[in-house]
């Protein structure tokens, strides 16, 4: 049964009950333009067949028709698995790797910040102890009969030493920060090199309608239904299993180079990437 026949059955059932499309829309919450496309067999105006199937079944159920049978008839037109209920963008482990290296950079930044805080408190602790020692020394000088001039000279000498100590600590702090920044940059460079070396991609360009199943490194499987001129790009690290439901109706490119499929239309073909693993 074609999509046009399904649409005709639904439209005739609706008209026989004197129901307009607005009333159907209000009950099943499917857009009127989608309902019209179903009735007219306008495939191009419908969403992905998996979603369109649920709309057709809801419409048939509202009209008290055998909605399960009509849904199966529609699914048979596209040869897709009825259990598929989600179509997300095909996943890649590269994005996970990028997140991993960004996390490394983040943790290194936290470590650098902690070191700065420790040095900061260490500096002020030393300065506070220095002030206490200076007070004790001044009291001792007064007891021993030191002259005001001697106290002034000693205080100036102490201030000079504190200034020199502060400069040394600032230099040490700057060196530690530069070292941490260097580590972060090195980690980012490693991440970029790893990303550029390990990334591989496969492109599938549809010349005819085709069902595509992809199983990536993490064994998570996703499926697509492609119309003519549709294209998907799949990125992976190590291994990819690609199943083509109509291998003669697509072109496949591995790392921008077209590969020969030698397949007829309607032929199911399974490819393993990289190619030397076949």
Short mmCIF file of C-alpha atoms in Angstrom, two decimals:
data_model
loop_
_atom_site.label_atom_id
_atom_site.label_comp_id
_atom_site.label_asym_id
_atom_site.label_seq_id
_atom_site.Cartn_x
_atom_site.Cartn_y
_atom_site.Cartn_z
CA UNK A 1 0.00 0.00 0.00
CA UNK A 2 1.40 3.41 -0.98
CA UNK A 3 1.34 6.62 1.06
CA UNK A 4 -1.25 8.00 -1.38
CA UNK A 5 -3.56 5.03 -0.66
CA UNK A 6 -3.15 5.47 3.09
CA UNK A 7 -3.95 9.17 2.79
CA UNK A 8 -7.00 8.42 0.66
CA UNK A 9 -8.35 5.94 3.25
CA UNK A 10 -7.94 8.47 6.06
CA UNK A 11 -9.50 11.33 4.08
CA UNK A 12 -12.54 9.26 3.01
CA UNK A 13 -13.08 8.11 6.61
CA UNK A 14 -12.90 11.70 7.85
CA UNK A 15 -15.33 13.03 5.26
CA UNK A 16 -17.76 10.20 5.95
CA UNK A 17 -17.93 11.37 9.56
CA UNK A 18 -18.31 15.06 8.55
CA UNK A 19 -15.13 16.01 10.44
CA UNK A 20 -12.89 18.84 9.28
CA UNK A 21 -9.11 18.96 9.69
CA UNK A 22 -9.32 21.60 12.41
CA UNK A 23 -11.27 19.22 14.63
CA UNK A 24 -8.73 16.44 14.01
CA UNK A 25 -5.93 18.86 14.90
CA UNK A 26 -7.62 19.85 18.17
CA UNK A 27 -7.98 16.22 19.27
CA UNK A 28 -4.60 14.68 18.29
CA UNK A 29 -2.46 17.87 18.35
CA UNK A 30 -0.92 17.27 14.90
CA UNK A 31 -0.47 20.31 12.65
CA UNK A 32 -3.06 20.84 9.93
CA UNK A 33 -0.35 21.10 7.26
CA UNK A 34 0.93 17.65 8.33
CA UNK A 35 -2.61 16.21 8.17
CA UNK A 36 -3.04 17.63 4.67
CA UNK A 37 0.31 16.17 3.58
CA UNK A 38 -0.74 12.74 4.88
CA UNK A 39 -4.05 12.84 3.04
CA UNK A 40 -2.42 14.04 -0.19
CA UNK A 41 0.46 11.55 0.01
CA UNK A 42 2.93 14.46 0.02
CA UNK A 43 6.04 12.65 1.27
CA UNK A 44 8.32 15.70 1.03
CA UNK A 45 6.17 17.73 3.42
CA UNK A 46 6.26 15.06 6.13
CA UNK A 47 8.90 14.70 8.84
CA UNK A 48 11.10 11.62 9.21
CA UNK A 49 9.08 8.41 8.56
CA UNK A 50 9.44 7.33 12.20
CA UNK A 51 7.64 10.48 13.37
CA UNK A 52 5.21 10.46 10.45
CA UNK A 53 4.18 6.91 11.39
CA UNK A 54 3.07 8.03 14.87
CA UNK A 55 1.04 10.90 13.34
CA UNK A 56 -0.66 8.52 10.87
CA UNK A 57 -1.49 6.04 13.64
CA UNK A 58 -2.92 8.79 15.87
CA UNK A 59 -5.04 10.06 12.95
CA UNK A 60 -6.31 6.53 12.13
CA UNK A 61 -7.11 5.79 15.78
CA UNK A 62 -9.11 9.03 16.04
CA UNK A 63 -11.17 7.88 13.04
CA UNK A 64 -11.77 4.43 14.64
CA UNK A 65 -9.73 2.67 11.94
CA UNK A 66 -7.30 -0.23 12.40
CA UNK A 67 -4.48 2.11 13.34
CA UNK A 68 -1.92 -0.64 14.09
CA UNK A 69 -2.33 -2.22 10.65
CA UNK A 70 -2.16 1.19 8.91
CA UNK A 71 1.03 1.99 10.85
CA UNK A 72 2.61 -1.31 9.79
CA UNK A 73 1.63 -0.68 6.16
CA UNK A 74 3.36 2.69 6.31
CA UNK A 75 6.47 1.27 8.02
CA UNK A 76 6.79 -1.38 5.29
CA UNK A 77 7.22 1.40 2.73
CA UNK A 78 10.51 2.46 4.37
CA UNK A 79 11.82 -0.77 5.89
CA UNK A 80 12.75 0.77 9.22
CA UNK A 81 12.69 -0.79 12.68
CA UNK A 82 9.39 0.00 14.42
CA UNK A 83 11.16 0.10 17.79
CA UNK A 84 13.21 3.15 16.88
CA UNK A 85 11.83 6.11 18.78
CA UNK A 86 14.70 8.58 18.87
CA UNK A 87 16.78 10.23 16.16
CA UNK A 88 19.58 12.31 17.59
CA UNK A 89 22.75 13.48 15.94
CA UNK A 90 25.18 10.57 15.58
CA UNK A 91 27.48 10.59 18.64
CA UNK A 92 31.26 10.66 18.58
CA UNK A 93 33.79 9.92 21.28
CA UNK A 94 35.86 12.89 20.09
CA UNK A 95 33.57 15.30 21.88
CA UNK A 96 33.99 13.26 25.05
CA UNK A 97 37.76 13.43 24.61
CA UNK A 98 37.65 17.18 24.18
CA UNK A 99 35.64 17.46 27.42
CA UNK A 100 38.23 15.25 29.14
CA UNK A 101 41.14 17.49 28.15
CA UNK A 102 39.23 20.62 29.07
CA UNK A 103 38.67 19.08 32.49
CA UNK A 104 42.41 18.50 32.82
CA UNK A 105 43.04 22.17 32.03
CA UNK A 106 40.38 23.17 34.55
CA UNK A 107 41.91 21.07 37.33
CA UNK A 108 45.40 22.42 36.59
CA UNK A 109 44.00 25.95 36.85
CA UNK A 110 42.48 25.08 40.25
CA UNK A 111 45.86 23.74 41.43
CA UNK A 112 47.57 26.94 40.30
CA UNK A 113 44.98 29.03 42.13
CA UNK A 114 45.47 27.02 45.35
CA UNK A 115 49.23 27.55 45.13
CA UNK A 116 48.72 31.30 44.74
CA UNK A 117 46.46 31.37 47.82
CA UNK A 118 48.99 29.38 49.88
CA UNK A 119 51.83 31.72 48.89
CA UNK A 120 49.62 34.73 49.63
CA UNK A 121 48.82 33.59 53.18
CA UNK A 122 52.41 32.47 53.72
CA UNK A 123 53.64 35.96 52.81
CA UNK A 124 51.28 37.73 55.21
CA UNK A 125 52.07 35.24 57.97
CA UNK A 126 55.79 36.01 57.61
CA UNK A 127 55.08 39.71 57.56
CA UNK A 128 52.98 39.45 60.74
CA UNK A 129 55.77 37.52 62.49
CA UNK A 130 58.27 40.12 61.31
CA UNK A 131 56.18 42.89 62.84
CA UNK A 132 56.01 41.02 66.17
CA UNK A 133 59.78 40.48 66.14
CA UNK A 134 60.32 44.16 65.40
CA UNK A 135 58.13 45.15 68.36
CA UNK A 136 60.03 42.80 70.69
CA UNK A 137 63.34 44.16 69.43
CA UNK A 138 62.26 47.78 69.97
CA UNK A 139 61.21 47.00 73.54
CA UNK A 140 64.54 45.29 74.14
CA UNK A 141 66.38 48.28 72.68
CA UNK A 142 64.59 50.61 75.04
CA UNK A 143 65.51 48.41 78.00
CA UNK A 144 69.15 48.22 76.94
CA UNK A 145 69.31 52.00 76.42
CA UNK A 146 69.54 52.08 72.61
CA UNK A 147 69.48 55.56 71.06
CA UNK A 148 66.58 56.73 68.82
CA UNK A 149 69.01 56.99 65.87
CA UNK A 150 70.02 53.33 66.23
CA UNK A 151 66.37 52.28 66.39
CA UNK A 152 65.63 54.25 63.20
CA UNK A 153 68.55 52.68 61.35
CA UNK A 154 67.54 49.19 62.46
CA UNK A 155 63.93 49.78 61.45
CA UNK A 156 64.99 51.03 58.00
CA UNK A 157 67.23 48.00 57.57
CA UNK A 158 64.32 45.73 58.54
CA UNK A 159 62.04 47.44 56.00
CA UNK A 160 64.64 47.00 53.25
CA UNK A 161 64.95 43.29 54.08
CA UNK A 162 61.17 42.89 54.02
CA UNK A 163 61.01 44.61 50.61
CA UNK A 164 63.73 42.32 49.24
CA UNK A 165 61.92 39.27 50.66
CA UNK A 166 58.65 40.42 49.07
CA UNK A 167 60.36 40.84 45.70
CA UNK A 168 61.83 37.33 45.94
CA UNK A 169 58.44 35.86 46.83
CA UNK A 170 56.79 37.69 43.92
CA UNK A 171 59.44 36.30 41.56
CA UNK A 172 58.83 32.78 42.91
CA UNK A 173 55.07 33.23 42.54
CA UNK A 174 55.48 34.46 38.95
CA UNK A 175 57.74 31.50 38.11
CA UNK A 176 55.17 29.04 39.54
CA UNK A 177 52.35 30.69 37.59
CA UNK A 178 54.41 30.61 34.37
CA UNK A 179 55.18 26.92 34.98
CA UNK A 180 51.48 26.13 35.55
CA UNK A 181 50.49 28.05 32.41
CA UNK A 182 53.12 26.12 30.48
CA UNK A 183 51.69 22.82 31.77
CA UNK A 184 48.16 23.87 30.80
CA UNK A 185 49.31 24.90 27.29
CA UNK A 186 51.20 21.62 26.90
CA UNK A 187 48.09 19.65 27.94
CA UNK A 188 45.96 21.60 25.45
CA UNK A 189 48.51 20.96 22.68
CA UNK A 190 48.46 17.23 23.47
CA UNK A 191 44.65 17.29 23.36
CA UNK A 192 44.64 19.07 19.99
CA UNK A 193 47.21 16.64 18.55
CA UNK A 194 45.26 13.66 19.83
CA UNK A 195 42.05 15.08 18.40
CA UNK A 196 43.59 15.69 14.97
CA UNK A 197 45.34 12.30 14.81
CA UNK A 198 42.50 10.08 16.03
CA UNK A 199 39.55 11.69 14.25
CA UNK A 200 38.22 9.80 11.25
CA UNK A 201 35.02 10.45 9.35
CA UNK A 202 32.64 8.73 6.99
CA UNK A 203 30.15 10.63 4.84
CA UNK A 204 27.05 9.02 3.32
CA UNK A 205 25.39 10.89 0.44
CA UNK A 206 22.00 9.60 -0.68
CA UNK A 207 21.14 9.30 -4.37
CA UNK A 208 17.99 7.36 -3.47
CA UNK A 209 16.05 6.66 -0.28
CA UNK A 210 18.20 4.66 2.10
CA UNK A 211 18.17 3.39 5.67
CA UNK A 212 21.51 3.72 7.51
CA UNK A 213 22.63 2.18 10.80
CA UNK A 214 25.90 3.24 12.50
CA UNK A 215 27.60 1.56 15.46
CA UNK A 216 30.52 3.63 16.82
CA UNK A 217 33.38 3.06 19.28
CA UNK A 218 31.08 3.10 22.29
CA UNK A 219 28.75 0.51 20.67
CA UNK A 220 25.85 2.96 20.77
CA UNK A 221 23.71 2.46 17.67
CA UNK A 222 21.81 5.19 15.82
CA UNK A 223 19.71 4.94 12.67
CA UNK A 224 18.82 7.36 9.89
CA UNK A 225 16.44 7.35 6.95
CA UNK A 226 17.87 9.43 4.11
CA UNK A 227 16.03 11.01 1.21
CA UNK A 228 17.75 11.80 -2.12
CA UNK A 229 20.49 14.46 -1.72
CA UNK A 230 20.55 14.04 2.09
CA UNK A 231 24.01 13.69 3.63
CA UNK A 232 25.26 12.61 7.07
CA UNK A 233 28.79 12.82 8.49
CA UNK A 234 29.89 10.27 11.10
CA UNK A 235 33.07 10.92 13.12
CA UNK A 236 34.77 8.19 15.17
CA UNK A 237 38.09 7.28 16.81
CA UNK A 238 38.84 3.62 16.23
CA UNK A 239 36.02 1.56 14.74
CA UNK A 240 32.76 2.09 12.89
CA UNK A 241 30.28 -0.49 11.62
CA UNK A 242 28.06 0.97 8.89
CA UNK A 243 24.97 -0.87 7.64
CA UNK A 244 23.32 0.40 4.44
CA UNK A 245 19.73 -0.63 3.70
CA UNK A 246 19.97 0.40 0.05
CA UNK A 247 23.70 0.32 -0.70
CA UNK A 248 23.19 0.88 -4.42
CA UNK A 249 21.45 4.19 -3.68
CA UNK A 250 24.26 5.95 -1.81
CA UNK A 251 27.83 7.13 -2.14
CA UNK A 252 30.22 6.63 0.77
CA UNK A 253 33.35 8.71 1.46
CA UNK A 254 36.01 7.68 3.96
CA UNK A 255 38.21 10.61 5.04
CA UNK A 256 37.04 12.55 1.93
CA UNK A 257 37.86 9.69 -0.50
CA UNK A 258 35.01 7.86 -2.22
CA UNK A 259 35.02 4.10 -1.76
CA UNK A 260 33.65 1.59 -4.26
CA UNK A 261 30.55 -0.21 -2.94
CA UNK A 262 29.84 -2.51 -5.91
CA UNK A 263 26.25 -2.86 -4.74
CA UNK A 264 22.86 -3.02 -6.43
CA UNK A 265 19.78 -1.08 -5.40
CA UNK A 266 17.88 -2.61 -2.47
CA UNK A 267 21.02 -4.55 -1.52
CA UNK A 268 21.97 -4.49 2.18
CA UNK A 269 25.68 -4.02 2.77
CA UNK A 270 27.77 -3.82 5.96
CA UNK A 271 31.06 -1.89 6.00
CA UNK A 272 33.70 -1.79 8.73
CA UNK A 273 35.99 1.20 9.22
CA UNK A 274 38.89 1.71 9.06
CA UNK A 275 38.94 -0.30 5.85
CA UNK A 276 41.99 -2.41 6.75
CA UNK A 277 39.96 -3.97 9.57
CA UNK A 278 37.56 -5.67 7.16
#
